[in-house]
XYZ file of C-alpha atoms in Angstrom:
607
model
C -98.661 166.577 -99.857
C -97.545 163.330 -98.188
C -94.794 164.123 -95.216
C -92.276 162.492 -97.044
C -92.040 164.449 -99.909
C -92.072 167.952 -98.036
C -89.286 166.442 -96.090
C -87.255 165.897 -99.536
C -87.890 169.001 -101.013
C -86.438 170.674 -98.027
C -83.317 168.904 -98.084
C -83.089 169.639 -101.608
C -83.393 173.480 -100.843
C -80.853 173.118 -98.227
C -78.583 171.244 -100.452
C -78.890 174.062 -103.181
C -78.259 176.834 -100.709
C -75.347 174.746 -99.242
C -73.954 174.742 -102.768
C -74.265 178.428 -103.148
C -72.635 179.051 -99.983
C -69.465 176.704 -100.481
C -69.159 178.514 -103.993
C -68.947 182.029 -102.175
C -66.506 180.791 -99.658
C -64.120 178.878 -102.070
C -60.602 179.291 -102.093
C -59.082 181.715 -104.553
C -58.453 178.629 -106.929
C -62.094 178.963 -107.392
C -62.267 182.075 -108.383
C -59.572 180.954 -111.521
C -61.994 178.672 -112.932
C -64.166 181.893 -113.497
C -61.623 183.956 -115.343
C -61.243 183.385 -119.091
C -58.137 184.207 -120.865
C -57.998 187.592 -122.305
C -58.191 187.323 -126.310
C -57.035 189.975 -128.991
C -53.441 190.883 -127.359
C -51.807 193.260 -129.790
C -49.138 195.844 -129.568
C -49.633 199.507 -131.294
C -47.559 202.703 -132.002
C -48.839 205.912 -132.678
C -49.184 206.764 -136.347
C -48.113 203.015 -137.516
C -50.984 201.078 -139.424
C -52.935 198.282 -137.297
C -51.299 195.170 -137.320
C -47.850 196.162 -137.242
C -45.579 193.519 -135.512
C -42.171 195.554 -135.776
C -41.660 198.793 -133.872
C -38.762 201.390 -133.588
C -40.017 202.287 -130.416
C -41.432 200.317 -127.493
C -45.006 199.773 -128.161
C -48.295 199.796 -126.108
C -50.353 196.629 -125.543
C -54.183 196.366 -125.520
C -56.224 192.888 -125.380
C -60.046 192.375 -124.795
C -60.972 192.181 -121.047
C -61.894 189.223 -118.975
C -65.211 189.247 -117.221
C -64.477 189.129 -113.316
C -61.054 191.116 -113.647
C -59.772 193.127 -111.280
C -56.263 193.888 -112.704
C -54.023 191.887 -115.224
C -50.546 190.574 -115.321
C -48.571 191.515 -118.313
C -45.419 189.608 -119.389
C -42.779 190.267 -122.054
C -39.989 187.706 -122.883
C -37.497 186.741 -125.639
C -38.831 183.056 -125.598
C -42.566 181.852 -126.762
C -42.360 179.515 -123.823
C -41.693 182.367 -120.960
C -38.786 180.739 -119.411
C -37.512 181.965 -116.458
C -34.490 183.753 -117.675
C -35.970 185.043 -120.872
C -38.804 187.228 -119.001
C -37.850 191.069 -119.834
C -40.835 193.070 -118.252
C -43.260 191.714 -115.589
C -46.167 193.749 -114.614
C -48.667 192.830 -112.419
C -50.436 196.269 -111.593
C -52.140 196.956 -114.939
C -55.712 198.090 -113.777
C -57.178 198.142 -117.236
C -56.690 195.899 -120.551
C -54.132 198.644 -121.847
C -50.917 199.110 -120.597
C -47.872 201.483 -121.576
C -44.498 199.607 -120.991
C -41.784 201.915 -119.173
C -38.298 200.251 -120.562
C -36.665 200.666 -123.910
C -36.797 197.402 -125.527
C -33.702 196.241 -127.087
C -32.992 195.788 -131.128
C -34.244 192.445 -131.609
C -35.504 190.367 -134.409
C -36.255 186.610 -135.312
C -37.945 184.170 -137.224
C -41.090 184.576 -136.746
C -40.587 186.625 -133.920
C -37.880 187.411 -131.116
C -40.149 189.132 -128.469
C -43.126 187.858 -127.149
C -46.239 189.020 -124.579
C -48.692 187.430 -122.818
C -51.048 188.791 -120.564
C -53.932 186.735 -117.661
C -56.430 188.117 -115.597
C -56.428 188.651 -111.710
C -59.246 188.580 -109.399
C -60.016 190.758 -106.544
C -59.493 187.526 -104.452
C -56.127 186.995 -105.741
C -57.167 184.065 -108.091
C -55.474 184.130 -111.487
C -57.074 182.919 -114.811
C -55.361 181.209 -117.627
C -52.521 182.852 -120.010
C -53.498 184.450 -123.475
C -52.008 183.577 -126.748
C -48.953 184.657 -126.832
C -48.266 187.769 -129.305
C -44.827 187.550 -131.101
C -42.962 190.875 -132.238
C -39.809 192.697 -133.485
C -37.720 196.000 -132.466
C -35.778 197.415 -134.986
C -35.228 201.318 -136.324
C -37.853 202.350 -138.934
C -36.810 200.711 -142.101
C -33.209 199.859 -142.092
C -32.700 202.896 -139.285
C -29.732 203.819 -141.422
C -29.601 208.010 -141.832
C -29.256 208.443 -145.761
C -26.957 211.319 -146.892
C -28.645 214.613 -148.281
C -27.003 217.362 -149.819
C -24.968 219.951 -148.127
C -22.565 223.030 -148.863
C -19.046 222.800 -148.755
C -17.453 221.854 -145.491
C -20.332 220.337 -144.249
C -22.426 217.244 -144.232
C -26.057 216.216 -143.319
C -28.286 213.442 -143.453
C -32.101 212.063 -143.254
C -33.377 212.281 -139.436
C -34.080 208.921 -138.063
C -37.780 208.504 -136.275
C -36.956 208.161 -132.642
C -33.500 209.264 -132.603
C -32.535 211.534 -129.654
C -28.839 211.933 -131.295
C -26.457 210.774 -133.523
C -22.811 209.620 -133.864
C -20.774 210.868 -136.874
C -17.282 208.871 -137.872
C -14.912 210.266 -139.741
C -13.211 207.859 -141.154
C -10.088 209.173 -142.925
C -9.437 212.075 -139.996
C -6.074 210.904 -138.309
C -6.309 212.224 -134.558
C -2.887 213.045 -132.946
C -1.825 211.911 -129.374
C -0.779 213.899 -126.397
C 2.719 214.863 -128.244
C 0.538 215.997 -131.164
C 1.949 213.359 -133.564
C -0.613 211.070 -135.811
C -2.122 207.683 -134.167
C -3.832 206.534 -136.910
C -6.823 206.818 -135.318
C -10.258 207.877 -136.867
C -12.661 210.351 -135.160
C -16.192 209.685 -133.879
C -17.969 212.592 -132.088
C -21.749 213.073 -131.139
C -24.051 215.829 -132.098
C -27.981 216.374 -131.647
C -29.050 217.253 -135.182
C -28.683 216.177 -138.617
C -26.023 218.506 -139.792
C -22.260 218.420 -138.931
C -19.322 220.539 -140.279
C -16.071 219.023 -141.225
C -13.524 220.862 -139.201
C -11.321 218.211 -138.699
C -10.316 218.114 -142.341
C -10.083 222.313 -142.373
C -8.787 223.584 -139.197
C -4.846 224.130 -139.425
C -4.435 222.880 -142.683
C -7.057 224.307 -145.360
C -6.681 222.863 -149.051
C -5.467 225.934 -150.761
C -4.725 224.550 -154.365
C -7.348 226.018 -156.331
C -9.300 223.677 -158.512
C -8.233 220.683 -156.918
C -10.261 218.600 -154.378
C -10.391 216.198 -151.146
C -12.476 213.651 -150.191
C -14.150 213.331 -146.724
C -15.183 209.729 -145.988
C -18.102 209.472 -143.399
C -20.229 207.307 -141.688
C -23.283 208.069 -139.213
C -25.900 206.507 -137.053
C -28.817 207.470 -134.890
C -28.719 207.224 -131.113
C -31.666 206.842 -128.866
C -32.230 207.193 -125.127
C -32.387 204.091 -123.466
C -34.353 204.211 -120.110
C -35.895 201.378 -117.512
C -34.235 198.176 -116.418
C -35.158 194.765 -117.948
C -35.802 191.923 -115.885
C -33.327 189.469 -117.314
C -30.887 192.145 -117.695
C -30.758 191.797 -121.563
C -28.050 194.443 -122.986
C -30.034 197.389 -124.476
C -27.805 199.582 -126.684
C -28.360 203.143 -127.418
C -27.172 203.300 -131.194
C -28.577 202.028 -134.388
C -26.698 200.921 -137.487
C -23.720 202.577 -139.231
C -24.457 204.054 -142.741
C -22.392 203.031 -145.306
C -19.491 204.806 -145.985
C -20.338 208.502 -147.509
C -18.072 210.427 -149.885
C -18.120 214.539 -149.614
C -16.122 215.936 -152.220
C -14.401 219.490 -151.026
C -12.680 222.288 -152.447
C -10.737 225.180 -151.168
C -11.922 227.839 -148.769
C -13.221 230.747 -151.263
C -11.067 233.657 -151.663
C -12.405 237.077 -150.817
C -14.566 239.051 -148.163
C -17.051 236.852 -146.469
C -20.261 236.397 -148.075
C -23.202 234.176 -148.798
C -24.340 233.055 -145.065
C -26.548 230.354 -145.341
C -28.395 228.387 -142.779
C -29.232 224.721 -143.224
C -30.870 221.801 -141.335
C -33.646 219.517 -141.270
C -35.264 219.091 -144.857
C -38.599 220.097 -145.447
C -41.172 217.025 -145.004
C -44.867 216.821 -144.826
C -46.557 219.867 -143.298
C -43.262 221.240 -142.273
C -40.905 223.507 -144.000
C -37.963 224.844 -141.902
C -38.067 227.989 -143.947
C -41.878 228.509 -143.518
C -42.580 227.451 -139.966
C -39.012 227.821 -138.168
C -36.294 225.165 -137.639
C -36.766 222.103 -134.987
C -33.287 221.788 -134.107
C -30.170 223.990 -134.328
C -29.149 224.641 -138.082
C -25.526 224.212 -139.701
C -24.270 227.548 -140.876
C -22.014 228.005 -144.238
C -20.613 231.010 -145.721
C -18.300 231.942 -148.681
C -14.845 233.884 -148.423
C -11.890 234.079 -145.915
C -11.402 237.628 -145.339
C -12.802 239.902 -142.633
C -12.119 243.578 -142.294
C -8.340 243.101 -140.833
C -7.518 240.704 -143.934
C -7.142 236.981 -144.555
C -8.000 234.557 -141.861
C -7.823 230.801 -141.590
C -9.915 230.116 -138.384
C -13.401 231.328 -138.272
C -16.515 231.974 -135.329
C -19.989 231.954 -135.490
C -22.008 234.333 -133.395
C -25.903 234.043 -132.991
C -27.745 236.949 -131.438
C -31.562 237.877 -130.697
C -31.040 240.917 -132.510
C -30.138 242.333 -135.788
C -27.451 244.969 -134.277
C -25.487 241.881 -132.462
C -25.375 243.115 -128.987
C -27.486 240.396 -127.041
C -25.453 237.095 -127.771
C -27.414 233.943 -127.618
C -25.024 231.408 -128.808
C -21.263 231.536 -129.079
C -19.613 229.286 -131.357
C -16.402 227.199 -131.154
C -13.508 228.180 -133.371
C -13.321 226.059 -136.746
C -11.232 226.275 -139.992
C -14.017 224.797 -142.038
C -16.115 227.099 -144.192
C -19.234 225.893 -142.163
C -20.062 225.487 -138.786
C -22.635 223.151 -136.830
C -22.633 222.753 -132.984
C -21.575 219.553 -131.295
C -22.728 217.733 -128.256
C -19.276 216.314 -127.670
C -17.630 219.400 -127.550
C -15.019 221.569 -129.531
C -11.444 220.513 -130.574
C -8.832 221.174 -128.724
C -6.917 223.623 -130.013
C -2.983 223.180 -129.003
C -1.713 225.952 -126.607
C 2.016 224.490 -127.079
C 3.419 226.123 -130.392
C 5.292 222.765 -131.350
C 2.020 220.908 -131.496
C 0.675 223.741 -133.236
C 3.687 223.554 -135.794
C 2.804 220.072 -136.380
C -0.700 220.744 -137.723
C 0.257 223.190 -139.971
C 0.309 221.238 -143.146
C -1.704 221.641 -146.082
C -3.792 218.618 -147.907
C -2.276 216.980 -150.431
C -4.832 217.134 -153.175
C -6.667 213.587 -153.914
C -4.692 211.976 -156.827
C -5.904 208.382 -158.537
C -7.208 206.146 -155.532
C -5.377 207.732 -152.730
C -7.911 209.272 -150.014
C -6.311 210.801 -147.250
C -6.575 213.204 -144.607
C -3.694 215.876 -142.715
C -3.426 215.145 -138.786
C -6.170 216.617 -136.591
C -6.619 217.241 -132.915
C -8.738 215.277 -130.504
C -11.822 217.067 -128.502
C -11.328 218.600 -125.343
C -12.121 222.377 -123.723
C -10.400 225.638 -125.046
C -9.483 228.978 -123.978
C -10.418 231.494 -126.613
C -11.014 235.402 -126.448
C -13.186 238.057 -127.902
C -11.472 240.789 -129.735
C -12.868 243.252 -126.978
C -10.772 241.409 -124.278
C -13.416 239.230 -122.834
C -13.282 235.427 -122.667
C -15.555 233.198 -124.961
C -17.951 231.097 -123.180
C -18.377 228.672 -125.956
C -21.616 226.768 -125.759
C -19.989 223.480 -126.833
C -17.615 223.794 -123.741
C -20.674 223.860 -121.369
C -21.725 221.172 -118.893
C -24.788 219.413 -119.838
C -28.087 220.608 -118.733
C -30.195 219.079 -116.147
C -33.849 218.957 -115.665
C -35.585 217.767 -112.427
C -39.130 216.624 -113.030
C -41.721 218.730 -110.778
C -45.247 216.502 -110.183
C -48.216 219.034 -109.516
C -50.735 218.294 -107.240
C -54.498 219.411 -108.198
C -55.066 223.261 -107.487
C -57.070 223.991 -104.195
C -59.633 226.252 -105.683
C -63.131 225.908 -104.743
C -64.168 224.444 -107.978
C -61.419 221.997 -107.361
C -62.016 220.717 -103.948
C -65.869 219.961 -104.040
C -65.324 216.323 -104.170
C -62.324 214.050 -104.181
C -63.366 212.304 -107.286
C -62.595 215.364 -109.039
C -58.725 214.627 -108.717
C -56.401 211.551 -110.154
C -56.454 208.450 -109.370
C -52.737 206.527 -108.115
C -50.890 205.640 -110.887
C -49.808 202.143 -111.563
C -46.249 201.200 -113.041
C -47.880 201.101 -116.456
C -48.088 204.784 -116.518
C -44.472 205.286 -117.054
C -44.593 208.007 -114.354
C -41.275 207.842 -112.381
C -38.313 209.681 -114.295
C -35.630 210.751 -112.408
C -33.309 214.067 -112.772
C -32.562 214.291 -116.540
C -29.312 215.206 -117.723
C -28.336 215.920 -121.394
C -25.786 213.650 -123.565
C -23.405 216.514 -123.822
C -23.444 220.303 -124.387
C -26.539 222.086 -124.722
C -26.349 223.245 -128.206
C -30.035 223.874 -128.738
C -31.651 227.505 -128.715
C -34.837 228.883 -127.862
C -37.835 229.361 -129.830
C -38.395 232.284 -131.512
C -41.936 232.365 -132.824
C -40.924 232.486 -136.470
C -41.366 234.529 -138.855
C -41.995 237.230 -136.360
C -39.351 236.414 -134.303
C -35.948 235.247 -135.436
C -32.406 234.949 -134.614
C -29.344 236.716 -136.779
C -26.154 235.311 -136.839
C -22.634 236.177 -138.341
C -19.097 235.192 -138.678
C -16.056 236.679 -137.822
C -12.358 236.094 -138.387
C -10.143 234.515 -135.659
C -6.434 234.245 -135.502
C -3.805 232.265 -132.945
C -1.163 234.486 -131.637
C 2.093 233.091 -129.783
C 2.790 235.125 -126.622
C 4.553 234.660 -123.275
C 8.634 235.324 -124.404
C 10.555 232.738 -123.119
C 7.794 230.644 -122.064
C 5.723 230.745 -125.037
C 2.271 229.357 -125.415
C -0.689 229.610 -128.281
C -3.946 231.948 -127.522
C -6.848 232.473 -129.782
C -8.347 235.935 -130.343
C -11.128 237.066 -132.680
C -9.818 239.435 -135.296
C -13.789 241.502 -135.207
C -16.080 242.598 -133.279
C -19.415 240.914 -134.476
C -21.318 244.379 -133.948
C -18.925 245.797 -136.202
C -19.774 243.951 -138.974
C -23.392 242.509 -138.511
C -24.701 245.753 -140.570
C -23.652 243.642 -143.893
C -22.638 240.189 -142.682
C -25.507 238.465 -141.251
C -27.812 235.589 -141.882
C -31.027 235.061 -140.043
C -33.418 232.343 -139.314
C -36.238 231.099 -136.898
C -36.853 227.967 -134.214
C -40.079 226.296 -133.535
C -39.881 223.293 -131.282
C -42.067 220.250 -132.748
C -45.043 219.736 -130.750
C -45.999 216.007 -129.785
C -48.651 215.132 -132.369
C -51.429 213.459 -130.067
C -54.022 212.857 -132.967
C -53.962 211.289 -136.181
C -53.259 213.854 -138.819
C -55.466 212.521 -141.170
C -58.574 211.318 -139.426
C -58.051 214.071 -136.487
C -58.924 211.363 -133.914
C -56.777 211.234 -130.972
C -54.488 208.482 -130.111
C -56.473 206.877 -127.207
C -57.506 203.301 -126.409
C -59.980 202.065 -123.587
C -62.794 200.347 -122.611
C -66.221 201.335 -123.702
C -69.030 201.845 -121.120
C -70.118 198.251 -122.103
C -66.729 196.600 -121.683
C -65.307 196.906 -125.117
C -61.718 197.589 -125.752
C -61.861 200.511 -128.578
C -59.513 203.046 -129.762
C -60.822 206.564 -130.309
C -63.941 207.027 -132.679
C -64.791 210.513 -131.804
C -62.527 213.725 -131.190
C -63.398 213.572 -127.516
C -63.559 209.764 -126.883
C -65.323 208.274 -124.068
C -63.722 205.258 -121.833
C -64.463 203.475 -118.925
C -61.427 203.522 -116.599
C -57.913 204.785 -117.042
C -57.237 205.833 -120.972
C -54.276 204.944 -122.578
C -52.983 207.813 -124.465
C -49.983 207.836 -126.901
C -48.509 210.414 -129.374
C -45.755 210.596 -132.172
C -42.442 211.665 -131.112
C -41.200 215.370 -131.164
C -37.822 215.572 -132.966
C -35.157 216.383 -130.309
C -37.296 215.320 -127.513
C -35.606 212.988 -124.776
C -38.462 212.579 -122.621
C -42.035 213.885 -122.459
C -44.583 215.586 -120.007
C -48.168 214.636 -119.962
C -50.502 217.309 -117.951
C -54.366 217.311 -117.590
C -56.573 219.650 -116.853
C -60.418 219.827 -115.870
C -61.239 222.258 -118.708
C -59.269 223.481 -121.904
C -59.181 227.074 -120.999
C -58.409 228.514 -118.535
C -55.924 225.604 -118.187
C -55.414 224.711 -114.671
C -53.059 221.217 -114.378
C -54.695 219.074 -111.934
C -51.862 216.665 -112.102
C -48.955 215.431 -114.408
C -46.562 212.720 -115.146
C -42.921 212.332 -117.085
C -42.177 209.534 -119.220
C -39.258 208.353 -121.700
C -42.100 206.433 -123.786
C -44.564 207.699 -126.198
C -47.620 206.009 -124.450
C -48.956 206.423 -121.119
C -52.327 205.432 -118.699
C -53.637 208.513 -117.309
C -54.758 208.045 -113.691
C -58.094 210.004 -114.281
C -61.115 209.388 -111.962
C -64.573 209.667 -113.631
C -65.238 213.114 -114.958
C -64.450 215.362 -118.187
C -60.617 215.989 -118.900
C -58.349 217.444 -121.217
C -54.796 216.417 -121.448
C -51.701 217.585 -123.606
C -48.077 216.415 -124.002
C -44.952 218.372 -124.584
C -41.076 216.822 -124.978
C -38.205 217.915 -123.250
C -35.160 218.761 -124.848
C -32.324 218.149 -123.186
C -29.996 219.936 -125.807
C -31.489 223.151 -124.682
C -29.846 225.173 -121.740
C -30.959 224.389 -118.098
C -34.032 226.018 -117.139
C -35.101 226.194 -120.971
C -35.610 222.535 -121.803
C -39.553 222.170 -122.698
C -40.830 222.038 -126.045
C -44.248 222.788 -127.796
C -47.077 221.486 -126.173
C -49.379 219.342 -128.162
C -52.743 220.315 -129.051
C -55.472 219.777 -125.993
C -57.257 216.609 -126.210
C -60.577 216.081 -124.566
C -61.803 212.556 -123.198
C -64.550 211.713 -120.742
C -64.090 209.187 -118.224
C -67.170 207.477 -117.474
C -68.007 204.819 -115.073
C -68.554 201.427 -116.159
C -71.975 200.488 -117.016
C -71.228 196.497 -116.947
C -70.414 193.793 -114.205
C -66.747 192.978 -113.711
C -67.783 190.589 -111.077
């Protein structure tokens, strides 16, 4: 070979080697060119059809992975151009192509959409790739979000529960609330409840309709309330409530004359897969009864007691005094019964029956604390007057048994912001009006209603007191109703297919939803669940085995999806709601089924 050709060949090899070295040492923008824009960005929510673009709760997001990505940046905006003050959420810590967003997005709709998401890959060197195509979606209560009125007994209203609601506000339009002097103000009444039933105490207490055969009209509206969590980057206002229903009309009749009878329990309606009378009530129901006469005569005020035993010895719930032939607990508190005899006298005016198009109602008291007494000389600690319940989330570290400490890979990985794992101390929205589960139908609650009365005492300085006329134990033998409670578990798997709500990467780098009862994913899985009725937040736990369950870690979230920070191995997880209407220390709900998931090491190259 001629010398000149050998020299040329050597120069070519050196040039190639130099080019390769230059590629390794290129600055971050050199890595940027290697990253492709993620494709297939979309949102999803457990229990909703694939392709949905309108959601009642903040959805989770997924996209096809980008080769070479060490992490991703997910951005949500109210502007498809993603201008500065439109950014609602920006997370640069997403470690896999699935993300749970730990904020409550506002109700917002547009044409074609009002919210937009985009994502881009970030290399280990810090280089960033191009943005994906934007994905548009909207936030709105399911259907119209308006609770539909349901049938109810005299003195009670009831409505269809709304998906995602953690409470309700009820508006009595034709109730005239008094001022501090006990005089009418012309103001209507709005109060809060955690359930889908409410009594009409404002329309009966101190002024029961007495004309037999006549009717009185109650005008009412209701709207759903949700828990709002997290903070939007652009401080866009996020309200807790949905739209008001139209004005519904209830026609009421006079209280039935005679001894107490017909004790009835009523609450959420039967739905597919759940009947309250077969499976237990998921929330504290309402209570209705006929009659107005106790063992000591006719009464115009009443109180409901709930017991864990049929002998009515162990009380678990003491209701507030009402004048209506129905009672349903409220989180906003009881009526402020007047202690001033003059203010009481202003309320003792019976209804005027409806005539023509006249829709009127008597004057009623505002809400507030009240002091009442049991017949056996003890003050009654009414549940509606109690302070809100509190829950302090407790994080669990992996167990220290020999089987769990064999290697560091058996534990959990540090969470990213997409897990939604940071939940502060929880405080209920009002009085803890919930009841414990009873293992219905084996375990059950028993309830009764007793007559109460007002008395004016104090001689020269008179004031009004409120006393039960009857001891519940004395009337329980033939005046009682019963019911059971069974809190709703979070639904962690599709009821139709049995497949868990799990999304993640396959071992060959493809994004997939679960296709088996125990899916295998490469990297942290995103898990989701359908909401549990009454849940304000959720706890997720994971274990190395289904039985016996030994919790290796947990997290809390307001959302209905989260990314589990799991390292490679075989795992099980479970979810339960946290019901802040239950008393402090008893707020946890039923666990979901245990779901198995295998976290595998990826078999594909990410470099």
